[in-house]
N, CA, C and O atoms as CSV, one atom per row, in Angstrom:
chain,resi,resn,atom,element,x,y,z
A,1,UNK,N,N,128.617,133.373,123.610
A,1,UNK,CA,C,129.224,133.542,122.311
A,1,UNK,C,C,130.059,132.320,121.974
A,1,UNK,O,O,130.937,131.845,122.694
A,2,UNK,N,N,129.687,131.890,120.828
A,2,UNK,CA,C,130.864,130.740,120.476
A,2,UNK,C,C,131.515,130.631,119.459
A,2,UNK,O,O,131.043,130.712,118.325
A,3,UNK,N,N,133.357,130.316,119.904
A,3,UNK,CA,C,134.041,130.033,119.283
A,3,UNK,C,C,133.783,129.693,117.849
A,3,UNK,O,O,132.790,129.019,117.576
A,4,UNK,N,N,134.780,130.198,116.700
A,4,UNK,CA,C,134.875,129.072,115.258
A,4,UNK,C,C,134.852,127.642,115.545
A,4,UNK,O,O,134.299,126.804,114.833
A,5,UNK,N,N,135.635,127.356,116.888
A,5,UNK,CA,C,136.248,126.011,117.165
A,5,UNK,C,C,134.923,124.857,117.270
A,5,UNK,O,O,134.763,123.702,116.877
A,6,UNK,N,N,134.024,125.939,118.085
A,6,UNK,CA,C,132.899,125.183,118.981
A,6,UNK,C,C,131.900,124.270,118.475
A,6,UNK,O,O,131.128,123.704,119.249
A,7,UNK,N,N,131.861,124.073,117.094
A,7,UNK,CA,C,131.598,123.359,116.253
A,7,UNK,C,C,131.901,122.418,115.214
A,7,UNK,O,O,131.016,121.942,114.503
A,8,UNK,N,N,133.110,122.131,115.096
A,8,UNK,CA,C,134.332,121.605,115.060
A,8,UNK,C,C,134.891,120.953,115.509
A,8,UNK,O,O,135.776,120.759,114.675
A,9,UNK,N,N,135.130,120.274,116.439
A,9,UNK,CA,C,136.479,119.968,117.294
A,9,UNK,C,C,137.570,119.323,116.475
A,9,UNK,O,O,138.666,119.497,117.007
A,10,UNK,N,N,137.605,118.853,115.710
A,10,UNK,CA,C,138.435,118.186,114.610
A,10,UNK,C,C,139.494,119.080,113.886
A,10,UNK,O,O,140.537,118.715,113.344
A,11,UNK,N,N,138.861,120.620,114.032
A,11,UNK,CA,C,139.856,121.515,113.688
A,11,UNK,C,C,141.148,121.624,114.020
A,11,UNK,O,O,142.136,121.767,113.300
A,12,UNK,N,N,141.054,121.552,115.055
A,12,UNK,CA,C,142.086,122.086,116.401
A,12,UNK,C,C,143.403,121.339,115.639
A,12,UNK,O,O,144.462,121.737,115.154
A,13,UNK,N,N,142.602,119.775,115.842
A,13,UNK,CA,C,143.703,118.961,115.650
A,13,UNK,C,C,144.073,118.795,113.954
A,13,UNK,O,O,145.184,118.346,113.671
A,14,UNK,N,N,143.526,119.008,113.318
A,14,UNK,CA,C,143.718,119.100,111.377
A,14,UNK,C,C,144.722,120.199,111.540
A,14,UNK,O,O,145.764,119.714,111.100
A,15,UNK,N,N,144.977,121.502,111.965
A,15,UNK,CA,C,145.593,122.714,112.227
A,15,UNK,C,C,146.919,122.410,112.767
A,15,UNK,O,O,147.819,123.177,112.424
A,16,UNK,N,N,147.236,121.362,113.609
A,16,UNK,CA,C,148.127,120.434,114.462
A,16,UNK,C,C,148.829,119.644,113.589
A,16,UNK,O,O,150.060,119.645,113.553
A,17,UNK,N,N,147.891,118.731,112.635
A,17,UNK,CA,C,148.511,118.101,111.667
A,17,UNK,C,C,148.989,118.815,110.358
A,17,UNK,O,O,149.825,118.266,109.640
A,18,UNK,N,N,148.510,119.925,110.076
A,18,UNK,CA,C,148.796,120.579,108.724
A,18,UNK,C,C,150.270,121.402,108.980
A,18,UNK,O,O,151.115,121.805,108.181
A,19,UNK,N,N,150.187,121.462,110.426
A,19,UNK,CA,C,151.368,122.163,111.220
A,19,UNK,C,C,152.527,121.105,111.014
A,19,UNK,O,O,153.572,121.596,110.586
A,20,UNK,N,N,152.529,119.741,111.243
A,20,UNK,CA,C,153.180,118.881,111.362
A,20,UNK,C,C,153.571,118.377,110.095
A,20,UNK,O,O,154.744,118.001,110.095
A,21,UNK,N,N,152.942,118.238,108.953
A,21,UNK,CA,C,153.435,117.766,107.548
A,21,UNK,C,C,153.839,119.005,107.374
A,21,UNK,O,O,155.038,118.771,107.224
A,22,UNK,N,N,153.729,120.325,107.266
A,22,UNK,CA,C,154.811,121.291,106.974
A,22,UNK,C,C,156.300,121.130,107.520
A,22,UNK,O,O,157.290,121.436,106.855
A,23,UNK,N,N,156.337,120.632,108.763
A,23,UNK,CA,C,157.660,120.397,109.223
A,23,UNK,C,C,158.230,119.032,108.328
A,23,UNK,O,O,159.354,118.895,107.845
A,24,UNK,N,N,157.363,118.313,108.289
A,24,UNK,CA,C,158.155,116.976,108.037
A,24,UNK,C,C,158.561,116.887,105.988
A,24,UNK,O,O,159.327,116.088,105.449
A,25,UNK,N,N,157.751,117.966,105.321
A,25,UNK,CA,C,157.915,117.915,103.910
A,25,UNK,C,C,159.333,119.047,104.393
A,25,UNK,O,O,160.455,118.640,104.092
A,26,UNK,N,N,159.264,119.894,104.842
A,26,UNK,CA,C,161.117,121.040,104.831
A,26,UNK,C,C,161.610,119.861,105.346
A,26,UNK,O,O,162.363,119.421,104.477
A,27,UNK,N,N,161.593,119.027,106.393
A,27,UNK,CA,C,162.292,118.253,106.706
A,27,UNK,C,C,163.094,117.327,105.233
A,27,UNK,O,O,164.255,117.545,104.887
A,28,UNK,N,N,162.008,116.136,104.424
A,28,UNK,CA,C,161.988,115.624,103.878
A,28,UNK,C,C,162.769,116.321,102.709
A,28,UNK,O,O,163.489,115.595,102.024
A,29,UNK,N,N,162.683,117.913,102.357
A,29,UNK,CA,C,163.409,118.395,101.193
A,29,UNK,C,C,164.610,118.739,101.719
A,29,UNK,O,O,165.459,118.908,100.844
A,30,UNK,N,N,165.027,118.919,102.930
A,30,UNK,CA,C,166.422,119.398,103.792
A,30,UNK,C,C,167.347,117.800,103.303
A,30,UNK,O,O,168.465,117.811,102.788
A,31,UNK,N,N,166.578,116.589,103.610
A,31,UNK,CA,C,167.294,115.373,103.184
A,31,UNK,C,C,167.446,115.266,101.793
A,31,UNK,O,O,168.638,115.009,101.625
A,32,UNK,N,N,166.943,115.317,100.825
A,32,UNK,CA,C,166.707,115.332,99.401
A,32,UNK,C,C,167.889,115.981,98.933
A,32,UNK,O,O,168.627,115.511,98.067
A,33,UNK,N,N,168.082,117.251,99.618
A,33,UNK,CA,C,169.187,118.298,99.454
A,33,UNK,C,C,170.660,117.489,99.707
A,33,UNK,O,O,171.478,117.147,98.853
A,34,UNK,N,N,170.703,117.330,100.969
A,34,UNK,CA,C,171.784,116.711,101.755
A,34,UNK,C,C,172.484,115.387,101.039
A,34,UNK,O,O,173.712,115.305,101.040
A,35,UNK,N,N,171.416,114.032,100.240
A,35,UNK,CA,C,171.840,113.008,99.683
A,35,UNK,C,C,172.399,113.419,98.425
A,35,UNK,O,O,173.444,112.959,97.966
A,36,UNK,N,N,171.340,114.713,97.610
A,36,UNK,CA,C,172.646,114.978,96.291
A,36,UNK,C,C,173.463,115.798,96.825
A,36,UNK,O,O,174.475,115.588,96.156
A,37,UNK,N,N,173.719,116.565,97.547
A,37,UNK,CA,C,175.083,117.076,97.691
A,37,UNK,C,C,176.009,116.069,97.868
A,37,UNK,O,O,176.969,116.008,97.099
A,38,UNK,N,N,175.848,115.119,98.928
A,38,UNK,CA,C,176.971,113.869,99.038
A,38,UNK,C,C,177.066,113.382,97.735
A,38,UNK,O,O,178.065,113.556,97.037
A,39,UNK,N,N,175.928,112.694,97.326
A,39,UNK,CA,C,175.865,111.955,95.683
A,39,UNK,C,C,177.000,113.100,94.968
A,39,UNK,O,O,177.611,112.713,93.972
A,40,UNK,N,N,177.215,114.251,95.401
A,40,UNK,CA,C,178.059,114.693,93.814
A,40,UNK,C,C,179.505,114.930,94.463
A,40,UNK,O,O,180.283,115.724,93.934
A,41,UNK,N,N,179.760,114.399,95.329
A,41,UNK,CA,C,181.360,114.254,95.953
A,41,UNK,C,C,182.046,113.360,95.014
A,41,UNK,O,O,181.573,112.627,94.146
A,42,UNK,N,N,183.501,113.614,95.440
A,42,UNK,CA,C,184.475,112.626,94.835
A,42,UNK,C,C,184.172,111.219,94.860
A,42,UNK,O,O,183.934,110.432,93.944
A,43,UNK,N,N,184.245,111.042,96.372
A,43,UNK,CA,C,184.312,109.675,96.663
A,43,UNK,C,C,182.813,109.929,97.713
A,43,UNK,O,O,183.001,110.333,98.861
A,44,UNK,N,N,181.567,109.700,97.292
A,44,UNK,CA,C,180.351,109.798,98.259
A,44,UNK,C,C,180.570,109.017,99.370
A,44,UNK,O,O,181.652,108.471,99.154
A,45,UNK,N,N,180.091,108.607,100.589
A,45,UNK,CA,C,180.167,108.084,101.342
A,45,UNK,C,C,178.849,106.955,101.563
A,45,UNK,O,O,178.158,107.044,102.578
A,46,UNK,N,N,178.587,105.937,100.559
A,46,UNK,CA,C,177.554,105.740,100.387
A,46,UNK,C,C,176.454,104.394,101.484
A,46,UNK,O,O,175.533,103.590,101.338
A,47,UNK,N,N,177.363,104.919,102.514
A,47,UNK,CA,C,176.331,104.051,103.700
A,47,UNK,C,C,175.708,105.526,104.219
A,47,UNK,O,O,174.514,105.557,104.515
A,48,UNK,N,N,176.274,106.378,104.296
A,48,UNK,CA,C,175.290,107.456,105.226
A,48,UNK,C,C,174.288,107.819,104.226
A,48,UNK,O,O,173.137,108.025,104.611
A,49,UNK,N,N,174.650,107.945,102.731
A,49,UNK,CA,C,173.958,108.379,101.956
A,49,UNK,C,C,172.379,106.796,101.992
A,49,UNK,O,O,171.229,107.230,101.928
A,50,UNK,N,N,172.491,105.806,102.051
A,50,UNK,CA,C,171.548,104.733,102.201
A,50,UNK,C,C,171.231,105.170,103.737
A,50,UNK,O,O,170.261,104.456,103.991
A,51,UNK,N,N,171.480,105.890,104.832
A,51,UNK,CA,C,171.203,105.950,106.290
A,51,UNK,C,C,170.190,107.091,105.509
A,51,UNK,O,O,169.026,106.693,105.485
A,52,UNK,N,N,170.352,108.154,104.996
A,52,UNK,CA,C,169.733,109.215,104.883
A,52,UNK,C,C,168.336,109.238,104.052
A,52,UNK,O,O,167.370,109.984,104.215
A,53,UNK,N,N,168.515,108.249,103.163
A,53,UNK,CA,C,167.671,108.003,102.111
A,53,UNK,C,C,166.501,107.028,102.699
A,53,UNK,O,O,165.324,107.036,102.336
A,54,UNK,N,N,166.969,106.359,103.487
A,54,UNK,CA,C,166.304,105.365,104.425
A,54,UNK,C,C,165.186,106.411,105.516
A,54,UNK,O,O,164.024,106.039,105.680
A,55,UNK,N,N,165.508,107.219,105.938
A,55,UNK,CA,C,165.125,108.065,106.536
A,55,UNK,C,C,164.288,108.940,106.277
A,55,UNK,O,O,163.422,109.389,107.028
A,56,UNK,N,N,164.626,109.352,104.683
A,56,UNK,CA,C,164.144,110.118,103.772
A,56,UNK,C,C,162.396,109.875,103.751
A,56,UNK,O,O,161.385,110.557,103.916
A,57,UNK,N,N,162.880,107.964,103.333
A,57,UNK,CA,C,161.811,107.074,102.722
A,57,UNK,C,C,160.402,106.643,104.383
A,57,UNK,O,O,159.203,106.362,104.375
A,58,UNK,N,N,161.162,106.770,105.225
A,58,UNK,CA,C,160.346,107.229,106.817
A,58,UNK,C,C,159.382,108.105,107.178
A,58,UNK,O,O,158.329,107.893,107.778
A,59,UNK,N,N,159.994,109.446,106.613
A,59,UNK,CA,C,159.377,110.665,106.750
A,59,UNK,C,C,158.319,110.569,105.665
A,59,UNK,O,O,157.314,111.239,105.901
A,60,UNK,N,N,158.323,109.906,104.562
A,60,UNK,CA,C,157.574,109.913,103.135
A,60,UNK,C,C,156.239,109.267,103.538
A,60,UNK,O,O,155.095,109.691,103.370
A,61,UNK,N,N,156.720,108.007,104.177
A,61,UNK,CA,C,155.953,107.308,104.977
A,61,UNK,C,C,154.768,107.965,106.043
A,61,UNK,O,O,153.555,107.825,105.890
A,62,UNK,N,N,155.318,108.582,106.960
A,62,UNK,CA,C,154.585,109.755,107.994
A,62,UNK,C,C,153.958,110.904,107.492
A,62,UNK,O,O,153.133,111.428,108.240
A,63,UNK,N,N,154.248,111.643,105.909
A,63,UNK,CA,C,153.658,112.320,105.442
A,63,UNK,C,C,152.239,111.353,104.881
A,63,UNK,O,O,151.156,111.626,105.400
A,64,UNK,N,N,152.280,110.570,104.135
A,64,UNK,CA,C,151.619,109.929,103.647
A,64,UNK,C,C,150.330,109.480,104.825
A,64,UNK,O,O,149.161,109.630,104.468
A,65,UNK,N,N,150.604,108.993,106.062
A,65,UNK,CA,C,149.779,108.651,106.893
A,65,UNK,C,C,148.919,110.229,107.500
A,65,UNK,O,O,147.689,110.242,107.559
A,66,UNK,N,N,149.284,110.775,107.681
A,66,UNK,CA,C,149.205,112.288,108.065
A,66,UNK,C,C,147.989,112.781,107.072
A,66,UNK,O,O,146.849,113.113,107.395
A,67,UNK,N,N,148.667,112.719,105.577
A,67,UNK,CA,C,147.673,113.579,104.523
A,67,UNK,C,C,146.393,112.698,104.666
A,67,UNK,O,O,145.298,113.239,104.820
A,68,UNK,N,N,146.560,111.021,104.604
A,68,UNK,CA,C,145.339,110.092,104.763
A,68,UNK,C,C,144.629,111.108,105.804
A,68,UNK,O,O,143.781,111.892,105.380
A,69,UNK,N,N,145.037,111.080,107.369
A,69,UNK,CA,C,144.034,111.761,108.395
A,69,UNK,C,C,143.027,113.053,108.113
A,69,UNK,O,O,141.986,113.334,108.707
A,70,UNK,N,N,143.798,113.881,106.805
A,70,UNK,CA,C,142.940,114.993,106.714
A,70,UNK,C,C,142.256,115.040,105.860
A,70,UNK,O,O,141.598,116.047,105.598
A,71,UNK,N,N,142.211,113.618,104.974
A,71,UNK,CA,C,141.602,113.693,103.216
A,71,UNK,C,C,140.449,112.523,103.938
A,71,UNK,O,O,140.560,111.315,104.152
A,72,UNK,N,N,139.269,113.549,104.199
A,72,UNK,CA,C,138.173,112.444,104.697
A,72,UNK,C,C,137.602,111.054,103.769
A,72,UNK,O,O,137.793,110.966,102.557
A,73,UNK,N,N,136.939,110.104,104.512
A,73,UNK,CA,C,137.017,109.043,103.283
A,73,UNK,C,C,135.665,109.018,102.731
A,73,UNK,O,O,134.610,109.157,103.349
A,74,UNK,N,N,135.822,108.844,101.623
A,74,UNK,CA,C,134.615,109.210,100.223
A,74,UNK,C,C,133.899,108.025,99.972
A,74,UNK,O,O,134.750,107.166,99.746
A,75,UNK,N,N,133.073,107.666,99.914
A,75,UNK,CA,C,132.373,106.156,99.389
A,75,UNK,C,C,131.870,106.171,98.365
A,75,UNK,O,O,130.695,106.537,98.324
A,76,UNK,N,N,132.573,105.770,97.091
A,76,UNK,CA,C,131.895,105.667,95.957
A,76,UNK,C,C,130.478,104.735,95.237
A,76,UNK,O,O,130.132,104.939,94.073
């Protein structure tokens, strides 16, 4: 009898990655959150807020490489 998988193997790991840009987009909106809350302080603190945004712009980065892996490539 065989697996869904057993024909596939690419699954496993697409399932791995779809797992992984879910973490890293809550991630990415947890920062989004965090820079306007500082942004609407008295006095912001605006090196952590450039540490965070920097970071932000990292994760944007790693999503971006990630979605490439699962959006197969098309030849027009």
């Amino acid at each position: 009898m065989m697996s869904m998988n057993d024909d596939d193997p690419s699954d496993d790991s697409d399932i791995a990655i779809e797992r992984r840009l879910a973490d890293l987009r809550e991630e990415h909106k947890d920062l989004d959150d965090a820079i306007q809350a500082l942004e609407e302080r008295y006095q912001p603190d605006m090196l952590q807020i450039a540490r965070l945004k920097r970071k932000k712009l990292a994760l944007k980065d790693e999503i971006i490489r990630l979605e490439d892996l699962l959006t197969p490539d098309i030849i027009a």
